[in-house]
Coordinates of C-alpha atoms in Angstrom, one line a residue:
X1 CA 0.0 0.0 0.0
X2 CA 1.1 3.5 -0.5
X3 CA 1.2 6.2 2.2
X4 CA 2.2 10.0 2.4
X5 CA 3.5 10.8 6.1
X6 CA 3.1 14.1 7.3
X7 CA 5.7 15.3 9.7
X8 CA 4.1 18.1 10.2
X9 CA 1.5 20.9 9.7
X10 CA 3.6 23.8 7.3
X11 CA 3.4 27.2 6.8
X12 CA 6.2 29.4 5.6
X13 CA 5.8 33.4 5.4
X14 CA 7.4 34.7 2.5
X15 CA 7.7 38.4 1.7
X16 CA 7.3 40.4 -1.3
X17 CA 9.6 43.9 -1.4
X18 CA 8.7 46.4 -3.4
X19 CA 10.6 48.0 -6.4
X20 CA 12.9 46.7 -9.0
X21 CA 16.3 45.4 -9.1
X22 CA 16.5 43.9 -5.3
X23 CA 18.4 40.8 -5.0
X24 CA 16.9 38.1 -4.0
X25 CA 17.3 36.0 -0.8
X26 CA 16.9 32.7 0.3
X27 CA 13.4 32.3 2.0
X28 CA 13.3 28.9 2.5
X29 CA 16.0 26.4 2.6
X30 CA 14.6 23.2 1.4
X31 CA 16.8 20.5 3.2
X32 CA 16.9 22.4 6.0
X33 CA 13.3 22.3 6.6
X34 CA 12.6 18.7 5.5
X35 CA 11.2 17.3 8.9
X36 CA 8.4 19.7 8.5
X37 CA 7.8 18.4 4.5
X38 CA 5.5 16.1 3.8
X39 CA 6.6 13.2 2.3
X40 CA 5.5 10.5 -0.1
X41 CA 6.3 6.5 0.7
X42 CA 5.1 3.7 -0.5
X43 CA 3.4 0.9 2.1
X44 CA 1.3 -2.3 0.9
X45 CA -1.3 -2.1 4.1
X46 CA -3.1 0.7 6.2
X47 CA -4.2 -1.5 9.2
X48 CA -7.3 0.8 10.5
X49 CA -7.6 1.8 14.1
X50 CA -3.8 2.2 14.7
X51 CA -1.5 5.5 15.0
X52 CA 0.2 5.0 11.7
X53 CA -3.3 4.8 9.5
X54 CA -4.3 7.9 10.3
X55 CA -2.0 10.2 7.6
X56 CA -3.9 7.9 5.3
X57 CA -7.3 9.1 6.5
X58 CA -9.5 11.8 4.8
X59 CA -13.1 12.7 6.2
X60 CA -16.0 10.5 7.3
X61 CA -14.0 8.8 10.2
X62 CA -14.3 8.1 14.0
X63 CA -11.7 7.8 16.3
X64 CA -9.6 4.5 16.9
X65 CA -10.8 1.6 18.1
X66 CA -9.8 -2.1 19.6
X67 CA -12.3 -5.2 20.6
X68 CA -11.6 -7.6 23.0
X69 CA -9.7 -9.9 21.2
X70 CA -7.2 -6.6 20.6
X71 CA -8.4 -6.0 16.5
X72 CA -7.9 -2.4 16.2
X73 CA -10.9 -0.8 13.8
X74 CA -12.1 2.6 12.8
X75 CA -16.0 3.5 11.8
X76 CA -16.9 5.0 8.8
X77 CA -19.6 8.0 9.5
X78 CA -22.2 9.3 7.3
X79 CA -22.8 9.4 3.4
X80 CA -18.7 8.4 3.2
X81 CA -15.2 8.0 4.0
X82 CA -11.6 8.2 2.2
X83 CA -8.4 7.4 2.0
X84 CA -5.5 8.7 0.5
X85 CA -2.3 6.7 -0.3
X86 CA 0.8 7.7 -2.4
X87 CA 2.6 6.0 -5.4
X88 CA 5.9 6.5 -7.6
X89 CA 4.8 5.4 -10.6
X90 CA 1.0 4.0 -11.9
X91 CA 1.0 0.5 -12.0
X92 CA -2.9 -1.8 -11.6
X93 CA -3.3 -2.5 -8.5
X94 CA -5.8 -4.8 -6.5
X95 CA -7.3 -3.6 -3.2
X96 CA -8.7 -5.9 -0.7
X97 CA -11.3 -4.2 1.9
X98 CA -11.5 -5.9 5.2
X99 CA -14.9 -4.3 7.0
X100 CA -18.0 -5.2 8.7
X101 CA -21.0 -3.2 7.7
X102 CA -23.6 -1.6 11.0
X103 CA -26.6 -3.6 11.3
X104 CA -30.2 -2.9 13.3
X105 CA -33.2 -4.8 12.9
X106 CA -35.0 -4.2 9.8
X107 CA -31.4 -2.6 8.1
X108 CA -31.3 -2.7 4.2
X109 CA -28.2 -4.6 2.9
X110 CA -25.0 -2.5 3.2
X111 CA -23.3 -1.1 -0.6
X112 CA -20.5 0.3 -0.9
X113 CA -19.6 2.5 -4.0
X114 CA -15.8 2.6 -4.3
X115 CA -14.3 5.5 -6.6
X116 CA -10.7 5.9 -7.5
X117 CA -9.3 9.7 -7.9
X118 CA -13.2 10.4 -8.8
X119 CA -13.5 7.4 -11.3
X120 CA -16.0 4.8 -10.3
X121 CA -14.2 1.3 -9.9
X122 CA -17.0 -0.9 -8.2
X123 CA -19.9 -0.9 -5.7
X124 CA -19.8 -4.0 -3.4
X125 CA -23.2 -5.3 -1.4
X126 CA -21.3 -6.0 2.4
X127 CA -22.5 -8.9 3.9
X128 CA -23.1 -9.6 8.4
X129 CA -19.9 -10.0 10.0
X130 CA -16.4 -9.1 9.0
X131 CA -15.4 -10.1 5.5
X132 CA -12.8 -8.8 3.1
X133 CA -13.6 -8.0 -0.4
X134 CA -11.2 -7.2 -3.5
X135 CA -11.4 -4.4 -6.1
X136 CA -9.5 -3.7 -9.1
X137 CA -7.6 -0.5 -9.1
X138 CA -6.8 -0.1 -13.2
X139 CA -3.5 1.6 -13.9
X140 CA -5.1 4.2 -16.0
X141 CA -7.0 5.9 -13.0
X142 CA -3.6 5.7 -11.1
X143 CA -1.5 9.0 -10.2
X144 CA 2.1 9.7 -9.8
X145 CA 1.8 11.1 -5.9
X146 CA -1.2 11.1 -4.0
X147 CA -4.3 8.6 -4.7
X148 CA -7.5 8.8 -3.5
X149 CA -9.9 6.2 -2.5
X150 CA -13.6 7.3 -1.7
X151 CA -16.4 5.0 -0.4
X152 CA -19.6 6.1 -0.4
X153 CA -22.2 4.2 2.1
X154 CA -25.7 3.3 1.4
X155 CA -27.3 4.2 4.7
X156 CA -25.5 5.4 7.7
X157 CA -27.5 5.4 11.0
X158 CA -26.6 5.9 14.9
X159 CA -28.0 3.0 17.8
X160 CA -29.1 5.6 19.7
X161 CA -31.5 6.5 16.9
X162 CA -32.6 3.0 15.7
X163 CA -32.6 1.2 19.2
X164 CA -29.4 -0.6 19.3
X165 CA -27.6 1.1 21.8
X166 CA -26.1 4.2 22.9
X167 CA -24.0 5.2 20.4
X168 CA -25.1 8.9 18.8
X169 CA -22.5 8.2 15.5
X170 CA -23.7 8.1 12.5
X171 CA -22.0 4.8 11.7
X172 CA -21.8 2.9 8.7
X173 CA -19.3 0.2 8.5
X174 CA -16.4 -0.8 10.7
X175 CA -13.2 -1.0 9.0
X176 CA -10.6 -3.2 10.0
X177 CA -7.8 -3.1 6.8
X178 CA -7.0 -2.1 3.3
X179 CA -4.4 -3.9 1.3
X180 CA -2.6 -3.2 -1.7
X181 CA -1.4 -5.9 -4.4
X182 CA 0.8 -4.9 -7.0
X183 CA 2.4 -1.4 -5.6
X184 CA 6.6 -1.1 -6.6
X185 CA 8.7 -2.2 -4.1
X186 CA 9.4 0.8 -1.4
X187 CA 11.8 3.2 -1.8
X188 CA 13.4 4.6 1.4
X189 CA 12.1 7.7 2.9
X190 CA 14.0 11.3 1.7
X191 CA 16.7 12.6 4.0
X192 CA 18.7 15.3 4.9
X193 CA 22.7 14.2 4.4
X194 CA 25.8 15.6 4.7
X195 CA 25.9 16.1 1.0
X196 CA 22.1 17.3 0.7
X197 CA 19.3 16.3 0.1
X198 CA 18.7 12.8 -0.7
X199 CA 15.2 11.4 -2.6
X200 CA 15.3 8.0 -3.3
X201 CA 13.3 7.1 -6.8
X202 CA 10.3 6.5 -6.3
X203 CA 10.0 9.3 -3.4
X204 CA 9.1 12.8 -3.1
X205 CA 8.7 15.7 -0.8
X206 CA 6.2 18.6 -0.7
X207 CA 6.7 21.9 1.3
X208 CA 2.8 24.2 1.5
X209 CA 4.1 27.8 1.4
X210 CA 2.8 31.4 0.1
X211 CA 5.3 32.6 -2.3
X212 CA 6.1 36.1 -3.5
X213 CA 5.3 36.8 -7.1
X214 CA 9.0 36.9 -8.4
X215 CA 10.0 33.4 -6.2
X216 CA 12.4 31.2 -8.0
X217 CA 13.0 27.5 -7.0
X218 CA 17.1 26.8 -7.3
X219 CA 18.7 23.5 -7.3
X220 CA 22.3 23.1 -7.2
X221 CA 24.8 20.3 -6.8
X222 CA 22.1 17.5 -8.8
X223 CA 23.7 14.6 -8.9
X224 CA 21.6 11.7 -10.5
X225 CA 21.8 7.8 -10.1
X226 CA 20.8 5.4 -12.7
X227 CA 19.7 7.6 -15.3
X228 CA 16.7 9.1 -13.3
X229 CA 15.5 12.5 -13.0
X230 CA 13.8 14.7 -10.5
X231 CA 10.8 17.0 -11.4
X232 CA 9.5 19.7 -9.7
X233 CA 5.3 20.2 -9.5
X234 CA 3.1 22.6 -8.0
X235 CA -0.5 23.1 -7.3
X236 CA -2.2 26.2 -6.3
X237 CA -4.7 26.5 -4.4
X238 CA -8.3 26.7 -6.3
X239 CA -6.9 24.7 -9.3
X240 CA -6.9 21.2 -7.8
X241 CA -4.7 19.7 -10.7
X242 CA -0.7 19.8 -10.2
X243 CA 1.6 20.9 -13.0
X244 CA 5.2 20.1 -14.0
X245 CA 7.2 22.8 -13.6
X246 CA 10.7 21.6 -14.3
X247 CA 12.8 18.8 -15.1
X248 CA 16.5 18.2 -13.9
X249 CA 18.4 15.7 -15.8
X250 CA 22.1 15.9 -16.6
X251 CA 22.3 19.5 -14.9
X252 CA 24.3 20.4 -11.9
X253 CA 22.5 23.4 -11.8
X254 CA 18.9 24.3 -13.0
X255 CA 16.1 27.2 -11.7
X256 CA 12.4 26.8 -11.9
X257 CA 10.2 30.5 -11.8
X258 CA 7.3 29.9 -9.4
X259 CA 3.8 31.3 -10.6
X260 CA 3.1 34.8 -10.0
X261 CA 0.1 34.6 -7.8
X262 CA -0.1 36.2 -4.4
X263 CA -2.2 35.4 -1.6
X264 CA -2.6 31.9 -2.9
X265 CA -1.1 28.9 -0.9
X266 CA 1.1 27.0 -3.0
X267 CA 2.2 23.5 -2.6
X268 CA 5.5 22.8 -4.2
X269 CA 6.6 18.7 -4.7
X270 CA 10.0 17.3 -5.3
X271 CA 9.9 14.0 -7.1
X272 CA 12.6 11.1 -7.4
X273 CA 12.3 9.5 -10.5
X274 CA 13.9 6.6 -12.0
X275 CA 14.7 5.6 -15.2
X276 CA 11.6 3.9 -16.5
X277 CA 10.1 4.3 -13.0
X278 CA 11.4 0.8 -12.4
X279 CA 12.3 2.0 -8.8
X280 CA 15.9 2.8 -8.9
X281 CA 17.0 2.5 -5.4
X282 CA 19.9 4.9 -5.8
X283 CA 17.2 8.2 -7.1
X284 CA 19.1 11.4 -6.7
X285 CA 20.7 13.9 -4.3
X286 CA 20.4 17.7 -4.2
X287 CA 23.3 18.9 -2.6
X288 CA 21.8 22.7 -2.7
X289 CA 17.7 23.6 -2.8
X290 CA 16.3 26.8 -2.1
X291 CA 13.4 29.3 -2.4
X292 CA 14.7 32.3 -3.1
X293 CA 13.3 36.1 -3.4
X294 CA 13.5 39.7 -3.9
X295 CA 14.3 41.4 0.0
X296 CA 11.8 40.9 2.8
X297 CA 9.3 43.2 3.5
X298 CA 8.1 44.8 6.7
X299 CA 5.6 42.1 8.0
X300 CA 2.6 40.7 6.3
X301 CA -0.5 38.6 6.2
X302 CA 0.7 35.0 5.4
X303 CA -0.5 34.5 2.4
X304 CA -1.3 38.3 0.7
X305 CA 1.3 40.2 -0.9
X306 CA 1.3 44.1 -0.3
X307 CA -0.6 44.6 -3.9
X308 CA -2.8 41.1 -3.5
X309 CA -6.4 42.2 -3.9
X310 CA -9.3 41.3 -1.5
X311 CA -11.9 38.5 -2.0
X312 CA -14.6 38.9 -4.3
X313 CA -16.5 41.1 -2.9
X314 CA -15.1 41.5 0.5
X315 CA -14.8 45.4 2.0
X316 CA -11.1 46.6 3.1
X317 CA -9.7 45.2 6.1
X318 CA -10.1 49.1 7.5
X319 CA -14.0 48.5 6.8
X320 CA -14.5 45.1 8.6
X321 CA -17.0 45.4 11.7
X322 CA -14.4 44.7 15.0
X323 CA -15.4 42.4 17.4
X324 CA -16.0 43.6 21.3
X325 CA -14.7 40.5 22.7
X326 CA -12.1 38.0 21.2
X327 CA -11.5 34.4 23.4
X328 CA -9.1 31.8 22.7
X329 CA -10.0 28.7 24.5
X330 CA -7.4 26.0 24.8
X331 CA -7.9 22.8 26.5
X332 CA -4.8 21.2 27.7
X333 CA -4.6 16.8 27.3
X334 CA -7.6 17.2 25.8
X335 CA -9.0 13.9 23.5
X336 CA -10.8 15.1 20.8
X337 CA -12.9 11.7 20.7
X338 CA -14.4 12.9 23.9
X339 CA -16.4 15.7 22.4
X340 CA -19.5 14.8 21.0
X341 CA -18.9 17.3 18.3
X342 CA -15.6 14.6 17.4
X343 CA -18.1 11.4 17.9
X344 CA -17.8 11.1 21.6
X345 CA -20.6 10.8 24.4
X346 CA -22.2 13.5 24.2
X347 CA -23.4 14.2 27.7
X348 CA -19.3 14.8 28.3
X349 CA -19.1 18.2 27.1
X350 CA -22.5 20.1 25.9
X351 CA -21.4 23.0 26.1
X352 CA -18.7 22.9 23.6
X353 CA -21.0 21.1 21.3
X354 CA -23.4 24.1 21.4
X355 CA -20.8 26.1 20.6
X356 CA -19.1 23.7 17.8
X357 CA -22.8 23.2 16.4
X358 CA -23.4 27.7 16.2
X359 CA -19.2 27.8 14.3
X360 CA -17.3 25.6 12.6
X361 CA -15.4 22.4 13.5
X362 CA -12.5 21.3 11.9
X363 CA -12.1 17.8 11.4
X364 CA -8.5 17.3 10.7
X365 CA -7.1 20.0 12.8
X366 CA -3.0 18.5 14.0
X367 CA -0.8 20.2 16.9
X368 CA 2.0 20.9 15.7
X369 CA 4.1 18.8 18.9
X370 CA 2.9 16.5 21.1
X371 CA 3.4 18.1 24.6
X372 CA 1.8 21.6 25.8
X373 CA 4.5 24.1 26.0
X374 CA 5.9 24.1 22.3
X375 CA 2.0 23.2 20.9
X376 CA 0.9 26.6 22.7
X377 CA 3.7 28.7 21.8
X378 CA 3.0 27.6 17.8
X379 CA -0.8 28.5 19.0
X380 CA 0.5 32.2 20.0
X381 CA 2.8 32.7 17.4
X382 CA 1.8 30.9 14.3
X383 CA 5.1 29.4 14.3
X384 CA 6.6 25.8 14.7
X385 CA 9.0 25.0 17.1
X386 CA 11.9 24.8 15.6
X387 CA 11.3 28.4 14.3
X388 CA 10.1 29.6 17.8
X389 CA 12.7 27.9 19.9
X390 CA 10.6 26.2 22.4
X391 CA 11.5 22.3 21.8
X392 CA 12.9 21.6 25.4
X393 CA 11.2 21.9 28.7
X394 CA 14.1 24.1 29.9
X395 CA 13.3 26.9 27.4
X396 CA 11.4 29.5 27.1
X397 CA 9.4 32.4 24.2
X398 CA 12.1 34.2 23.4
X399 CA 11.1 38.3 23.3
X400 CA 12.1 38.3 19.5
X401 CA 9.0 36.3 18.8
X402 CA 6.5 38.3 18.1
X403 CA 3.1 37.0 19.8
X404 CA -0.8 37.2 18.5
X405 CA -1.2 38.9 21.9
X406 CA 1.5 41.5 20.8
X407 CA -0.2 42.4 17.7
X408 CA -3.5 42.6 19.4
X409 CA -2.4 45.1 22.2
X410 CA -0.2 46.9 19.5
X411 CA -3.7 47.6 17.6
X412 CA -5.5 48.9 20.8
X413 CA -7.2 45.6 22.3
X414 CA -7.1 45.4 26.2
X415 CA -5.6 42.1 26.7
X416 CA -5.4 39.5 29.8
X417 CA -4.4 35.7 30.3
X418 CA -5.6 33.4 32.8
X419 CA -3.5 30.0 32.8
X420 CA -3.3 26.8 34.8
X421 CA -0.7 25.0 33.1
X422 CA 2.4 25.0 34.7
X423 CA 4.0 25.3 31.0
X424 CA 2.7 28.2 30.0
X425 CA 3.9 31.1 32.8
X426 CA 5.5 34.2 32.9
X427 CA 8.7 33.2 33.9
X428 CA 8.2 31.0 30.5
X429 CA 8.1 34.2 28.6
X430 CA 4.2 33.8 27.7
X431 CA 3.1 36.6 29.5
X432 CA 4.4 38.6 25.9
X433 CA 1.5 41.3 25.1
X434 CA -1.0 40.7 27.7
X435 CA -1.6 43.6 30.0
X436 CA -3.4 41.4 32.9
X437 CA -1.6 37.5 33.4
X438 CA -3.2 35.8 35.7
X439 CA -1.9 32.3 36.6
X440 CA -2.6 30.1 39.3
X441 CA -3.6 26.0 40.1
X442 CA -7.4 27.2 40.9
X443 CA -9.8 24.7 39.7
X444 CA -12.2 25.6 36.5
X445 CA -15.2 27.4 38.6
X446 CA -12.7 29.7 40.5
X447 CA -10.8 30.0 37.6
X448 CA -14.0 31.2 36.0
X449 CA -14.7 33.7 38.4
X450 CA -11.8 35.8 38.2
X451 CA -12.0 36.0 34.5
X452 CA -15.8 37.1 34.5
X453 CA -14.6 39.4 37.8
X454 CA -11.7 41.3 35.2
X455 CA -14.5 41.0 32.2
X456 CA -16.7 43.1 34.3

């Protein structure tokens, strides 16, 4: 089966300078920031309900789960569910579903329409009980890069609803595998070396950025193995298709112009290919790979140039009705599975389901670490940690990170903190732009109080 890993959630500011003739500079230094790519690699099976299947995962999923004999599984919700896999090279493949559809008394058969990057490849009729089924993935409907497999239920429906139990999801079928037959064998996974960057054929890496109008992609040092070649594609944002934008082969050197369009995420992809995409182990090494671009400018908005128009339709920024009162909520340790918003019990937390069911919930929303002080400093600053500094328990904001808090108070908000979490203090440096910080180990109802006390 074929996989893309993400290491991480990615966004790079790049900044457009005004006038003609600046040189450019290096905005972002591709091997540098490889563990925060996302990268392409080839597996044969996704076994559902563990950690490593859920890259793979798209929409219309629960949350992991286990049965007493220890077979981890994962629910498919509502109308569907997909899953997204990545491959070097097209090649027919055969895909074996192992899943057990939700039954009630009185419940129609179970289908199952499968489509294949949009195409239609089969509709299977699940019978009771857990059963695997095969489908033919035809090498025409194949990509180079990232596959998707969509599978769109017959009837969805939650126990609590039809009697058989107390289970509010709206579940479908209960997935237990997906295998691949036929995918190349696997290349190894792209790494930062002493002499570059290394993609083996087969591979490829893929950086999400906002990139100045004039933004120029240069490789240097290419050194290819086996006669393959590495291509550069891009897809903006709104187009949905990806483009080849250059070609190295036989060149120690080559540049690729990026498109001019600002205020448009951008995704750009390295890709290892080998001769014949036969799966050259060897694939090629960049010993040099960098964005470069004309001299930053004074701060801006992510992903909007200083001359990028508005949306559609949309008043200047100067014009926008300001809210009286802005809150950011975080919940430290918190499982998202819990929420009834994110599938759990609902009688857990009904006040944040109010509120998720008046806004918007996002349902693949990652931290970008795994423990609280680095995950709320990238909260507060937009930025990951290695770009923040705060990747040890030992360290703390620096001042020359520039906090939301800081921009807010710099605009004219009255701003306060009020903290529990023995990561996130003053002496931590996250007291940066509020006027009021207010920490203590007060449980949530005096915790509470004070806040609506300062409020009022």
């Amino acid at each position: 089966m074929v996989q893309g890993i993400r290491y991480g959630a990615y966004l790079i500011l790049l900044l457009l300078a005004a006038g003609c003739g600046v040189p450019r500079e290096v905005v972002l230094d591709l091997v540098r920031e490889l563990p925060r790519a996302e990268v392409g690699r080839v597996v044969e099976r996704i076994d559902l309900g563990t950690a490593q299947a859920r890259p793979h995962l798209g929409r219309g999923w629960s949350f992991n789960e286990a049965n007493a004999a220890g077979t981890t599984y994962v629910w498919g919700l509502g109308e569907g569910s997909e899953v997204a896999f990545y491959l070097p090279a097209p090649a027919a493949l055969r895909a074996t579903l192992s899943l057990m559809p939700f039954t009630y008394p009185g419940a129609p058969a179970q289908t199952v329409a499968v489509t294949f990057n949009r195409r239609p490849v089969g509709e299977l009729v699940l019978r009771p009980g857990l059963r695997s089924y095969a489908v033919e993935l035809p090498a025409s409907s194949l990509r180079r890069g990232r596959n998707v497999l969509r599978f769109t239920y017959g009837y969805s429906a939650s126990p609590q609803a039809v009697g058989a139990g107390n289970d509010p999801r709206p579940l479908a079928a209960a997935w237990d595998a997906i295998d691949l037959d036929g995918v190349p064998a696997a290349p190894g996974l792209p790494e930062a070396t002493p002499a570059g960057l290394r993609l083996p054929a087969g591979s490829e890496v893929a950086y999400a950025l906002c990139a100045p109008a004039d933004a120029v992609l240069e490789v240097r040092g290419l050194s290819l193995r086996g006669g393959g070649r590495l291509e550069a594609w891009l897809e903006l944002e709104g187009e949905g298709e990806k483009r080849l934008a250059g070609t190295g082969e036989r060149r120690s050197a080559w540049r690729v112009d990026l498109p001019a369009a600002p205020g448009r995420p951008l995704r750009l992809a390295l890709r290892a290919v080998a001769a014949g995409g036969d799966g050259d182990r060897h694939g090629v090494v960049l010993r040099r790979a960098r964005l470069l671009g004309r001299a930053p400018a004074p701060p801006l908005d992510p992903c909007r140039g200083p001359d990028a128009p508005a949306a559609a339709g949309a008043p200047p920024e100067d014009e926008l009705p300001r809210p009286a009162l802005m809150v950011l909520y975080l919940v430290d340790t918190l499982r998202a599975d819990r929420l009834g918003c994110y599938g759990g019990d609902g009688r857990l937390t009904p006040h944040l389901d109010a509120l998720a069911a008046d806004g918007v919930v996002f349902d693949r929303a990652l931290a970008e670490t795994s423990w609280t002080k680095p995950a709320v400093a990238s909260v507060l600053t937009g930025l990951p940690p290695l770009a923040h500094g705060v990747h040890d328990p030992e360290l703390g904001l620096p001042q020359a990170v520039t906090t939301v808090a800081e921009r807010l108070r710099a605009a004219g908000w009255t701003t306060a903190a009020f903290v529990t979490s023995a990561h996130v203090t003053e002496a931590s440096g996250f007291a940066q732009g509020f006027g009021h910080f207010d920490f203590s180990y007060d449980p949530a109802d005096r915790l509470t109080a004070r806040i609506t006390a300062w409020l009022a």
